[in-house]
Short mmCIF file of N, CA and C in Angstrom, two decimals:
data_model
loop_
_atom_site.label_atom_id
_atom_site.label_comp_id
_atom_site.label_asym_id
_atom_site.label_seq_id
_atom_site.Cartn_x
_atom_site.Cartn_y
_atom_site.Cartn_z
N MET A 1 -28.76 46.57 35.98
CA MET A 1 -27.77 47.41 35.21
C MET A 1 -28.15 48.47 35.23
N ASP A 2 -29.16 48.81 35.74
CA ASP A 2 -29.16 50.73 35.72
C ASP A 2 -29.04 50.69 37.14
N MET A 3 -28.27 50.08 37.83
CA MET A 3 -27.32 50.45 39.11
C MET A 3 -26.32 50.90 38.89
N ILE A 4 -25.34 49.99 37.11
CA ILE A 4 -24.21 50.20 36.54
C ILE A 4 -24.45 51.88 35.96
N VAL A 5 -25.90 51.66 35.81
CA VAL A 5 -25.43 53.25 34.67
C VAL A 5 -25.37 54.78 35.54
N LEU A 6 -26.60 54.79 36.54
CA LEU A 6 -26.32 55.10 37.94
C LEU A 6 -25.23 55.53 38.28
N LEU A 7 -24.35 54.52 38.86
CA LEU A 7 -22.86 54.64 39.33
C LEU A 7 -22.42 55.39 37.94
N GLY A 8 -22.79 54.53 36.40
CA GLY A 8 -21.23 55.72 36.25
C GLY A 8 -21.27 56.85 35.26
N LYS A 9 -23.44 57.75 35.71
CA LYS A 9 -23.47 58.75 35.43
C LYS A 9 -23.40 59.32 36.66
N ARG A 10 -22.91 58.97 38.08
CA ARG A 10 -22.10 59.87 39.02
C ARG A 10 -20.11 59.75 39.25
N LEU A 11 -20.02 59.19 38.38
CA LEU A 11 -18.37 59.30 38.10
C LEU A 11 -18.61 59.69 37.03
N ARG A 12 -19.52 60.12 35.68
CA ARG A 12 -18.97 60.84 34.25
C ARG A 12 -18.38 59.82 33.55
N ILE A 13 -18.99 59.10 33.47
CA ILE A 13 -17.50 58.59 33.32
C ILE A 13 -19.50 57.58 31.55
N ARG A 14 -17.75 57.57 30.14
CA ARG A 14 -18.53 57.39 28.52
C ARG A 14 -19.07 55.85 28.85
N GLN A 15 -20.30 56.12 28.03
CA GLN A 15 -21.09 54.96 27.72
C GLN A 15 -20.39 53.52 27.12
N GLU A 16 -19.79 53.84 26.90
CA GLU A 16 -18.84 52.79 26.42
C GLU A 16 -17.96 51.75 28.08
N ILE A 17 -16.93 52.42 29.20
CA ILE A 17 -17.10 52.01 29.59
C ILE A 17 -18.23 51.63 31.26
N ILE A 18 -19.52 52.15 30.42
CA ILE A 18 -21.06 51.13 30.89
C ILE A 18 -20.90 50.41 30.26
N ALA A 19 -20.46 50.97 29.40
CA ALA A 19 -21.42 48.89 28.52
C ALA A 19 -19.64 47.47 28.77
N THR A 20 -19.22 48.56 29.28
CA THR A 20 -17.44 47.19 29.36
C THR A 20 -17.89 46.94 30.79
N ALA A 21 -18.46 48.10 31.75
CA ALA A 21 -17.83 47.32 32.52
C ALA A 21 -19.98 46.33 33.01
N THR A 22 -20.57 46.33 32.45
CA THR A 22 -22.40 45.08 32.34
C THR A 22 -21.03 44.58 31.86
N VAL A 23 -21.19 43.87 30.95
CA VAL A 23 -19.83 43.17 30.57
C VAL A 23 -18.93 42.10 31.04
N TYR A 24 -18.55 43.07 31.96
CA TYR A 24 -17.32 42.47 32.84
C TYR A 24 -19.12 41.85 34.12
N PHE A 25 -19.85 42.25 34.09
CA PHE A 25 -20.50 41.89 35.73
C PHE A 25 -21.53 40.19 35.36
N LYS A 26 -21.93 40.65 33.29
CA LYS A 26 -21.94 39.48 33.46
C LYS A 26 -21.27 38.55 32.57
N ARG A 27 -20.11 38.30 32.79
CA ARG A 27 -19.44 37.39 32.23
C ARG A 27 -18.82 36.79 33.67
N PHE A 28 -19.27 37.62 35.47
CA PHE A 28 -18.84 37.25 36.53
C PHE A 28 -19.71 36.30 36.69
N TYR A 29 -20.83 36.65 36.59
CA TYR A 29 -22.03 36.07 36.87
C TYR A 29 -22.97 34.62 35.64
N ILE A 30 -21.74 34.35 34.88
CA ILE A 30 -22.48 33.23 33.92
C ILE A 30 -22.03 32.13 34.95
N ASN A 31 -20.81 32.25 35.66
CA ASN A 31 -20.12 30.92 36.26
C ASN A 31 -20.18 31.63 37.56
N ASN A 32 -21.17 31.64 38.37
CA ASN A 32 -20.93 32.11 39.66
C ASN A 32 -22.37 32.78 39.53
N THR A 33 -22.38 32.12 41.15
CA THR A 33 -24.71 33.43 42.10
C THR A 33 -23.78 33.89 43.07
N PHE A 34 -24.72 34.74 43.35
CA PHE A 34 -24.91 35.81 43.90
C PHE A 34 -24.82 35.60 45.43
N TYR A 35 -25.26 34.56 45.61
CA TYR A 35 -24.29 34.01 46.80
C TYR A 35 -22.73 34.13 47.17
N ASP A 36 -21.89 33.20 45.66
CA ASP A 36 -20.21 33.67 45.86
C ASP A 36 -20.19 34.52 46.69
N ILE A 37 -20.53 36.47 46.14
CA ILE A 37 -20.21 37.19 46.35
C ILE A 37 -20.93 38.20 46.28
N ASP A 38 -20.87 39.35 47.22
CA ASP A 38 -23.01 40.29 46.87
C ASP A 38 -22.03 41.29 45.34
N PRO A 39 -23.41 40.76 44.58
CA PRO A 39 -23.04 41.85 43.43
C PRO A 39 -23.04 43.14 43.34
N TYR A 40 -23.90 44.12 44.36
CA TYR A 40 -23.82 45.54 45.10
C TYR A 40 -22.30 45.94 44.77
N LEU A 41 -21.08 45.13 45.49
CA LEU A 41 -19.27 45.17 45.63
C LEU A 41 -19.16 44.31 44.29
N MET A 42 -18.97 43.75 42.93
CA MET A 42 -19.24 43.53 41.89
C MET A 42 -18.29 43.99 41.18
N LEU A 43 -20.90 44.86 41.59
CA LEU A 43 -21.33 46.16 39.84
C LEU A 43 -19.34 46.87 41.06
N SER A 44 -19.81 47.56 41.85
CA SER A 44 -18.79 48.25 42.20
C SER A 44 -16.97 48.20 41.04
N THR A 45 -16.83 46.45 41.37
CA THR A 45 -15.48 46.50 41.16
C THR A 45 -15.52 46.59 39.79
N CYS A 46 -16.48 46.10 39.00
CA CYS A 46 -17.37 46.09 37.70
C CYS A 46 -16.32 47.37 36.78
N VAL A 47 -17.67 48.26 37.34
CA VAL A 47 -17.20 49.40 37.37
C VAL A 47 -15.75 49.97 37.33
N TYR A 48 -14.75 50.01 38.88
CA TYR A 48 -14.12 50.34 38.11
C TYR A 48 -12.44 50.11 37.88
N LEU A 49 -12.94 48.25 37.57
CA LEU A 49 -11.98 48.05 36.27
C LEU A 49 -12.51 48.30 35.20
N ALA A 50 -13.40 48.77 34.22
CA ALA A 50 -13.74 48.96 33.12
C ALA A 50 -13.48 50.64 33.41
N CYS A 51 -13.23 51.41 34.13
CA CYS A 51 -12.85 52.17 34.17
C CYS A 51 -10.79 52.06 33.91
N LYS A 52 -10.42 51.18 34.87
CA LYS A 52 -9.05 51.06 34.10
C LYS A 52 -8.90 50.52 32.67
N VAL A 53 -9.45 50.04 32.46
CA VAL A 53 -9.35 48.87 31.26
C VAL A 53 -9.42 49.81 30.25
N ASP A 54 -10.02 51.35 29.99
CA ASP A 54 -10.61 52.54 28.94
C ASP A 54 -10.05 53.28 28.94
N GLU A 55 -9.00 53.39 29.94
CA GLU A 55 -8.55 54.21 30.46
C GLU A 55 -8.81 55.65 30.63
N CYS A 56 -9.27 55.34 31.62
CA CYS A 56 -10.51 56.66 31.97
C CYS A 56 -10.08 56.21 33.84
N PRO A 57 -9.44 56.08 34.58
CA PRO A 57 -8.71 55.15 36.23
C PRO A 57 -9.41 56.70 36.81
N HIS A 58 -10.05 56.26 37.26
CA HIS A 58 -10.42 56.98 38.36
C HIS A 58 -10.09 56.21 39.67
N HIS A 59 -10.13 57.09 40.81
CA HIS A 59 -9.30 56.05 42.60
C HIS A 59 -10.42 56.00 43.10
N ILE A 60 -9.99 54.75 43.78
CA ILE A 60 -10.93 53.22 43.90
C ILE A 60 -11.70 54.54 44.86
N LYS A 61 -11.21 54.70 45.49
CA LYS A 61 -12.05 55.98 47.27
C LYS A 61 -12.89 56.42 45.88
N GLN A 62 -12.75 56.66 45.23
CA GLN A 62 -13.70 57.77 44.45
C GLN A 62 -15.24 56.72 43.90
N VAL A 63 -14.28 55.86 43.76
CA VAL A 63 -15.37 54.36 43.12
C VAL A 63 -15.68 54.03 44.37
N TRP A 64 -15.82 53.52 45.34
CA TRP A 64 -15.68 53.68 46.47
C TRP A 64 -16.79 54.51 47.15
N ALA A 65 -16.77 56.43 47.70
CA ALA A 65 -18.27 56.56 47.77
C ALA A 65 -18.87 57.26 47.13
N GLU A 66 -18.68 57.12 45.59
CA GLU A 66 -19.92 57.59 44.52
C GLU A 66 -21.04 56.01 44.75
N SER A 67 -20.39 55.10 44.84
CA SER A 67 -20.76 53.30 44.87
C SER A 67 -21.78 53.29 46.23
N LYS A 68 -21.34 54.09 47.33
CA LYS A 68 -21.79 54.40 48.87
C LYS A 68 -23.44 55.00 48.84
N ALA A 69 -22.85 56.05 47.84
CA ALA A 69 -24.12 57.07 47.83
C ALA A 69 -25.66 56.82 47.11
N VAL A 70 -24.66 56.59 45.86
CA VAL A 70 -25.83 55.82 45.25
C VAL A 70 -26.37 54.55 45.31
N PHE A 71 -26.01 53.76 46.09
CA PHE A 71 -26.91 52.59 47.36
C PHE A 71 -28.05 53.85 47.53
N ALA A 72 -27.41 54.36 48.58
CA ALA A 72 -27.86 54.73 48.85
C ALA A 72 -29.49 55.50 49.16
N GLU A 73 -29.25 55.94 48.02
CA GLU A 73 -29.96 56.24 47.06
C GLU A 73 -31.87 55.90 46.63
N LEU A 74 -30.58 55.38 46.79
CA LEU A 74 -32.03 54.47 45.85
C LEU A 74 -32.63 53.51 46.58
N SER A 75 -31.68 53.46 48.24
CA SER A 75 -33.04 52.42 49.14
C SER A 75 -32.41 52.44 50.44
N SER A 76 -32.51 52.40 51.26
CA SER A 76 -32.41 52.28 52.87
C SER A 76 -32.19 51.11 52.76
N ASP A 77 -32.95 50.11 52.09
CA ASP A 77 -32.77 48.54 52.50
C ASP A 77 -31.78 48.29 51.84
N ILE A 78 -30.33 48.98 51.08
CA ILE A 78 -29.37 48.07 50.38
C ILE A 78 -27.85 49.18 51.19
N ARG A 79 -27.25 48.45 51.91
CA ARG A 79 -25.63 48.87 52.48
C ARG A 79 -24.82 48.40 52.19
N PHE A 80 -24.06 49.30 51.50
CA PHE A 80 -22.85 48.99 51.29
C PHE A 80 -21.30 48.55 52.20
N LEU A 81 -21.78 48.39 52.49
CA LEU A 81 -20.84 48.11 54.29
C LEU A 81 -18.56 47.25 53.69
N TYR A 82 -19.64 47.82 52.44
CA TYR A 82 -17.33 47.09 51.92
C TYR A 82 -16.21 48.37 52.36
N ASP A 83 -14.78 48.49 52.67
CA ASP A 83 -13.99 49.75 52.32
C ASP A 83 -13.60 49.43 50.84
N VAL A 84 -12.87 50.03 50.27
CA VAL A 84 -12.12 49.91 49.23
C VAL A 84 -10.62 48.93 48.81
N SER A 85 -10.26 48.65 50.59
CA SER A 85 -9.60 46.92 50.36
C SER A 85 -10.42 45.59 50.11
N ASP A 86 -11.56 46.07 49.60
CA ASP A 86 -12.66 45.43 49.49
C ASP A 86 -12.86 45.32 48.10
N ILE A 87 -13.48 45.99 47.59
CA ILE A 87 -13.48 46.50 45.73
C ILE A 87 -11.64 46.24 45.11
N ALA A 88 -10.29 46.27 45.55
CA ALA A 88 -9.51 45.79 45.45
C ALA A 88 -9.18 44.40 45.96
N GLU A 89 -9.73 43.55 46.59
CA GLU A 89 -9.90 41.75 46.05
C GLU A 89 -10.50 41.59 45.51
N CYS A 90 -11.70 42.62 45.48
CA CYS A 90 -13.24 41.63 44.66
C CYS A 90 -12.33 41.82 43.02
N GLU A 91 -11.77 42.69 42.66
CA GLU A 91 -10.84 43.35 41.44
C GLU A 91 -10.18 42.48 41.12
N SER A 92 -9.19 41.44 41.86
CA SER A 92 -8.14 40.29 41.59
C SER A 92 -8.81 38.73 41.47
N TYR A 93 -10.46 38.62 42.19
CA TYR A 93 -11.21 37.43 42.01
C TYR A 93 -11.72 37.59 40.43
N LEU A 94 -12.87 38.87 40.14
CA LEU A 94 -12.92 39.85 39.15
C LEU A 94 -11.69 38.51 37.92
N LEU A 95 -10.44 39.93 37.62
CA LEU A 95 -10.12 39.24 37.19
C LEU A 95 -9.78 36.59 36.46
N GLU A 96 -8.85 37.10 37.65
CA GLU A 96 -9.56 35.90 37.72
C GLU A 96 -10.42 34.38 37.33
N GLU A 97 -11.18 35.13 37.81
CA GLU A 97 -12.77 34.25 37.20
C GLU A 97 -13.32 34.56 35.88
N MET A 98 -12.58 35.92 34.78
CA MET A 98 -12.58 35.92 34.11
C MET A 98 -10.77 35.27 33.26
N LYS A 99 -10.44 35.66 33.45
CA LYS A 99 -8.99 34.89 33.10
C LYS A 99 -7.86 35.48 32.37
N PHE A 100 -8.61 36.63 33.19
CA PHE A 100 -7.66 37.87 33.05
C PHE A 100 -8.30 39.62 31.09
N TYR A 101 -9.42 37.97 30.67
CA TYR A 101 -9.68 38.34 29.58
C TYR A 101 -10.68 39.19 29.80
N LEU A 102 -10.04 40.35 29.58
CA LEU A 102 -10.84 41.42 29.76
C LEU A 102 -11.54 42.24 28.67
N VAL A 103 -10.56 42.32 26.78
CA VAL A 103 -11.12 42.70 25.85
C VAL A 103 -12.52 42.69 25.61
N VAL A 104 -13.51 43.84 25.25
CA VAL A 104 -14.73 43.67 24.91
C VAL A 104 -15.14 44.53 23.73
N TYR A 105 -15.55 44.01 22.46
CA TYR A 105 -16.33 44.50 21.46
C TYR A 105 -17.00 44.95 21.35
N HIS A 106 -17.24 46.88 21.17
CA HIS A 106 -18.50 47.21 20.96
C HIS A 106 -18.43 48.07 19.58
N PRO A 107 -20.33 48.44 19.54
CA PRO A 107 -20.35 48.62 18.77
C PRO A 107 -19.65 50.10 18.48
N TYR A 108 -19.63 51.34 18.62
CA TYR A 108 -20.60 52.78 18.81
C TYR A 108 -19.74 53.20 17.56
N GLN A 109 -18.61 52.91 18.11
CA GLN A 109 -16.82 53.45 16.43
C GLN A 109 -17.89 52.88 16.00
N VAL A 110 -17.99 51.25 15.13
CA VAL A 110 -19.00 51.74 14.21
C VAL A 110 -19.42 52.41 13.80
N LEU A 111 -21.03 52.22 14.52
CA LEU A 111 -21.82 53.27 14.40
C LEU A 111 -21.95 54.38 14.24
N ILE A 112 -21.64 55.09 14.43
CA ILE A 112 -20.79 56.21 14.80
C ILE A 112 -20.24 57.50 13.15
N ASP A 113 -19.09 55.85 11.87
CA ASP A 113 -18.84 55.90 10.94
C ASP A 113 -20.10 55.42 10.34
N ILE A 114 -20.78 54.73 9.98
CA ILE A 114 -21.61 54.53 8.99
C ILE A 114 -22.62 55.49 9.81
N ALA A 115 -23.02 56.15 10.74
CA ALA A 115 -24.05 57.46 10.93
C ALA A 115 -23.11 58.77 9.91
N ASP A 116 -21.49 58.34 9.60
CA ASP A 116 -21.19 59.79 9.14
C ASP A 116 -20.84 59.56 7.47
N LYS A 117 -21.81 58.00 7.65
CA LYS A 117 -21.12 57.78 6.10
C LYS A 117 -23.03 57.69 5.32
N VAL A 118 -23.73 57.17 6.06
CA VAL A 118 -25.13 57.08 5.18
C VAL A 118 -26.54 58.08 6.37
N PRO A 119 -25.89 59.45 4.99
CA PRO A 119 -27.19 60.41 4.73
C PRO A 119 -28.56 60.39 5.66
N MET A 120 -28.93 61.52 6.06
CA MET A 120 -29.34 61.03 6.98
C MET A 120 -30.92 62.10 7.36
N THR A 121 -31.95 61.88 7.27
CA THR A 121 -33.20 62.78 6.77
C THR A 121 -33.48 63.38 7.69
N LYS A 122 -33.60 64.73 8.15
CA LYS A 122 -34.81 64.02 9.58
C LYS A 122 -36.14 65.26 8.24
N PRO A 123 -37.37 64.59 10.07
CA PRO A 123 -39.12 64.50 9.44
C PRO A 123 -38.78 65.97 8.97
N SER A 124 -39.84 66.60 8.70
CA SER A 124 -40.51 67.93 7.85
C SER A 124 -41.17 67.95 9.03
N LEU A 125 -40.76 69.52 9.65
CA LEU A 125 -42.35 70.15 10.54
C LEU A 125 -43.34 69.10 10.05
N GLN A 126 -44.24 69.75 8.45
CA GLN A 126 -44.95 69.08 8.68
C GLN A 126 -45.68 67.31 8.84
N ALA A 127 -44.73 66.62 7.23
CA ALA A 127 -45.22 65.70 8.66
C ALA A 127 -45.13 64.90 9.97
N THR A 128 -44.48 65.87 10.20
CA THR A 128 -44.34 65.45 12.22
C THR A 128 -46.33 65.96 12.91
N CYS A 129 -45.85 66.80 12.21
CA CYS A 129 -47.38 67.84 12.65
C CYS A 129 -48.59 66.46 12.89
N GLU A 130 -48.55 66.47 11.30
CA GLU A 130 -49.66 65.62 10.50
C GLU A 130 -49.72 63.73 11.07
N ALA A 131 -48.21 63.71 11.71
CA ALA A 131 -48.29 62.59 12.75
C ALA A 131 -48.90 62.48 13.88
N GLN A 132 -48.26 63.73 14.23
CA GLN A 132 -49.25 63.77 15.55
C GLN A 132 -51.16 64.23 15.79
N GLN A 133 -51.55 64.96 14.59
CA GLN A 133 -52.25 65.04 14.07
C GLN A 133 -53.72 63.72 14.55
N TRP A 134 -53.13 62.69 13.64
CA TRP A 134 -53.56 61.21 13.27
C TRP A 134 -53.45 60.44 14.07
N TYR A 135 -52.49 60.78 15.44
CA TYR A 135 -52.75 60.11 16.42
C TYR A 135 -53.41 60.72 17.28
N ALA A 136 -53.76 62.34 17.98
CA ALA A 136 -54.44 62.15 18.38
C ALA A 136 -56.47 62.30 17.45
N ASP A 137 -56.13 62.05 16.65
CA ASP A 137 -57.79 61.78 15.93
C ASP A 137 -57.51 60.13 16.05
N LEU A 138 -57.15 58.86 16.59
CA LEU A 138 -57.10 57.69 16.09
C LEU A 138 -58.04 56.68 16.92
N ASN A 139 -58.94 57.51 15.76
CA ASN A 139 -60.15 56.20 15.75
C ASN A 139 -60.28 55.57 13.88
N VAL A 140 -59.01 54.67 14.47
CA VAL A 140 -58.95 54.95 12.73
C VAL A 140 -60.23 52.75 13.02
N GLU A 141 -60.43 52.73 12.11
CA GLU A 141 -61.65 51.30 11.21
C GLU A 141 -60.33 49.77 10.72
N ILE A 142 -60.91 49.58 11.94
CA ILE A 142 -60.05 47.89 11.51
C ILE A 142 -59.33 47.70 10.56
N THR A 143 -60.65 48.08 9.53
CA THR A 143 -59.97 47.40 7.54
C THR A 143 -58.71 48.82 6.88
N ASP A 144 -58.62 50.40 7.35
CA ASP A 144 -57.63 50.80 7.87
C ASP A 144 -56.86 50.20 7.75
N VAL A 145 -56.54 49.82 9.12
CA VAL A 145 -55.66 49.92 10.26
C VAL A 145 -54.76 48.05 8.81
N LEU A 146 -55.97 47.12 8.76
CA LEU A 146 -55.82 46.28 7.63
C LEU A 146 -54.72 46.38 6.90
N GLN A 147 -55.62 47.30 6.15
CA GLN A 147 -55.15 47.93 5.10
C GLN A 147 -53.29 48.27 5.26
N VAL A 148 -53.54 49.43 5.48
CA VAL A 148 -51.55 49.62 5.55
C VAL A 148 -50.91 48.38 6.13
N VAL A 149 -52.17 47.87 7.02
CA VAL A 149 -50.94 46.52 6.92
C VAL A 149 -49.98 45.69 6.26
N ASN A 150 -51.50 45.13 4.76
CA ASN A 150 -51.59 44.54 3.76
C ASN A 150 -50.20 45.47 2.99
N ASP A 151 -50.78 46.61 2.21
CA ASP A 151 -49.63 48.09 1.71
C ASP A 151 -48.04 47.31 2.26
N LEU A 152 -47.97 48.14 3.53
CA LEU A 152 -46.16 46.85 3.71
C LEU A 152 -46.21 45.67 3.55
N LEU A 153 -46.78 44.60 4.32
CA LEU A 153 -46.86 43.15 3.27
C LEU A 153 -45.92 43.11 2.27
N ALA A 154 -46.98 44.09 1.40
CA ALA A 154 -46.92 44.07 -0.49
C ALA A 154 -45.25 44.91 -0.29
N LEU A 155 -44.92 46.20 -0.19
CA LEU A 155 -44.20 46.24 0.69
C LEU A 155 -42.49 46.18 0.37
N TYR A 156 -42.70 44.52 1.20
CA TYR A 156 -41.85 43.98 2.10
C TYR A 156 -41.74 43.09 1.00
N GLU A 157 -42.80 42.77 0.29
CA GLU A 157 -42.68 41.06 -1.16
C GLU A 157 -41.68 42.21 -1.80
N TYR A 158 -41.30 43.14 -2.42
CA TYR A 158 -41.54 43.82 -3.29
C TYR A 158 -39.17 44.04 -3.01
N TRP A 159 -39.52 44.69 -2.05
CA TRP A 159 -37.35 45.06 -0.87
C TRP A 159 -37.66 43.33 -0.49
N LYS A 160 -37.65 42.41 -0.24
CA LYS A 160 -37.26 40.95 -0.04
C LYS A 160 -36.12 40.72 -1.67
N ASP A 161 -36.25 41.37 -3.12
CA ASP A 161 -36.37 41.60 -4.25
C ASP A 161 -35.42 42.34 -4.72
N TYR A 162 -34.93 43.01 -3.69
CA TYR A 162 -34.28 43.92 -4.62
C TYR A 162 -32.64 43.75 -5.07
N SER A 163 -32.36 44.90 -5.93
CA SER A 163 -31.36 44.66 -6.59
C SER A 163 -31.32 46.41 -7.25
N GLU A 164 -30.58 46.91 -7.27
CA GLU A 164 -30.54 48.05 -8.08
C GLU A 164 -30.73 48.17 -8.91
N PRO A 165 -30.55 47.37 -10.44
CA PRO A 165 -31.06 47.32 -12.01
C PRO A 165 -32.69 47.12 -11.58
N ASN A 166 -32.97 46.84 -10.83
CA ASN A 166 -34.39 46.81 -10.85
C ASN A 166 -35.45 47.12 -10.19
N MET A 167 -34.89 48.50 -10.52
CA MET A 167 -35.91 49.39 -8.86
C MET A 167 -36.23 49.99 -9.35
N PRO A 168 -36.47 50.78 -10.96
CA PRO A 168 -37.46 50.85 -11.70
C PRO A 168 -38.62 50.51 -11.43
N ASP A 169 -38.59 49.18 -12.38
CA ASP A 169 -39.19 48.74 -12.06
C ASP A 169 -39.96 48.24 -11.12
N MET A 170 -40.10 47.87 -9.69
CA MET A 170 -40.30 47.32 -8.80
C MET A 170 -41.04 48.68 -7.94
N VAL A 171 -40.29 49.59 -8.19
CA VAL A 171 -41.32 50.88 -7.61
C VAL A 171 -42.97 51.38 -8.86
N SER A 172 -42.60 51.53 -10.44
CA SER A 172 -43.53 51.43 -11.58
C SER A 172 -44.21 50.36 -10.37
N LYS A 173 -44.29 49.26 -10.50
CA LYS A 173 -44.94 47.93 -11.12
C LYS A 173 -45.61 47.98 -8.67
N TYR A 174 -45.28 48.68 -8.02
CA TYR A 174 -45.43 49.05 -6.57
C TYR A 174 -47.09 49.71 -7.08
N ILE A 175 -46.70 50.38 -8.34
CA ILE A 175 -46.98 51.56 -7.36
C ILE A 175 -48.75 51.73 -8.66
N ALA A 176 -48.31 51.06 -8.98
CA ALA A 176 -49.38 50.28 -10.07
C ALA A 176 -50.51 49.36 -9.55
N ASP A 177 -50.20 48.29 -8.63
CA ASP A 177 -50.69 47.32 -7.50
C ASP A 177 -51.56 48.90 -7.26
N ILE A 178 -50.85 49.49 -6.47
CA ILE A 178 -51.97 50.28 -5.59
C ILE A 178 -52.84 51.02 -5.99
N ALA A 179 -52.71 52.06 -6.90
CA ALA A 179 -53.30 52.12 -7.53
C ALA A 179 -54.20 51.93 -8.41
N ALA A 180 -54.20 49.94 -8.71
CA ALA A 180 -54.86 49.35 -9.58
C ALA A 180 -56.27 49.11 -7.88
N SER A 181 -55.85 48.58 -6.58
CA SER A 181 -56.04 48.23 -5.48
C SER A 181 -57.62 49.97 -5.05
N LEU A 182 -57.17 50.90 -5.56
CA LEU A 182 -58.04 51.48 -4.88
C LEU A 182 -58.78 52.02 -5.68
#
């Protein structure tokens, strides 16, 4: 799948198209083996088809040329001996094997919508410096680590029963429990 990403970067295509190509590649090889068709040819074909489906078409010659360049950069052992007509022929074979089902649902837009609605706070500079110092001075006793783990498990127990009306009581109880353990 790294090769799909590399080819996608060379073609300057969006992450969603790269993900679509990856799904097509996996869908094809669920029912086929690497002996049926060369994975390098299929990889190039999946990227080409994903570009067409996601309305970011690249000319087949450009996909072929960039595929050849990417594989040559990766290793001198990889030889892309195919031409444009092989990618076109492989495209029809890929479509047939996927039963022309080209729809791929990606979570990208949903995640963007959630990120817009949920307020995210950036860590403060002081907190970042403190964390860096803590990692630098990582001479921690195992008892301290176990204490942190126990506190996290206790916090999980409180959050497991989370409900909005009970929140002030839960926080007060949690703080009281921590204070009593000190």
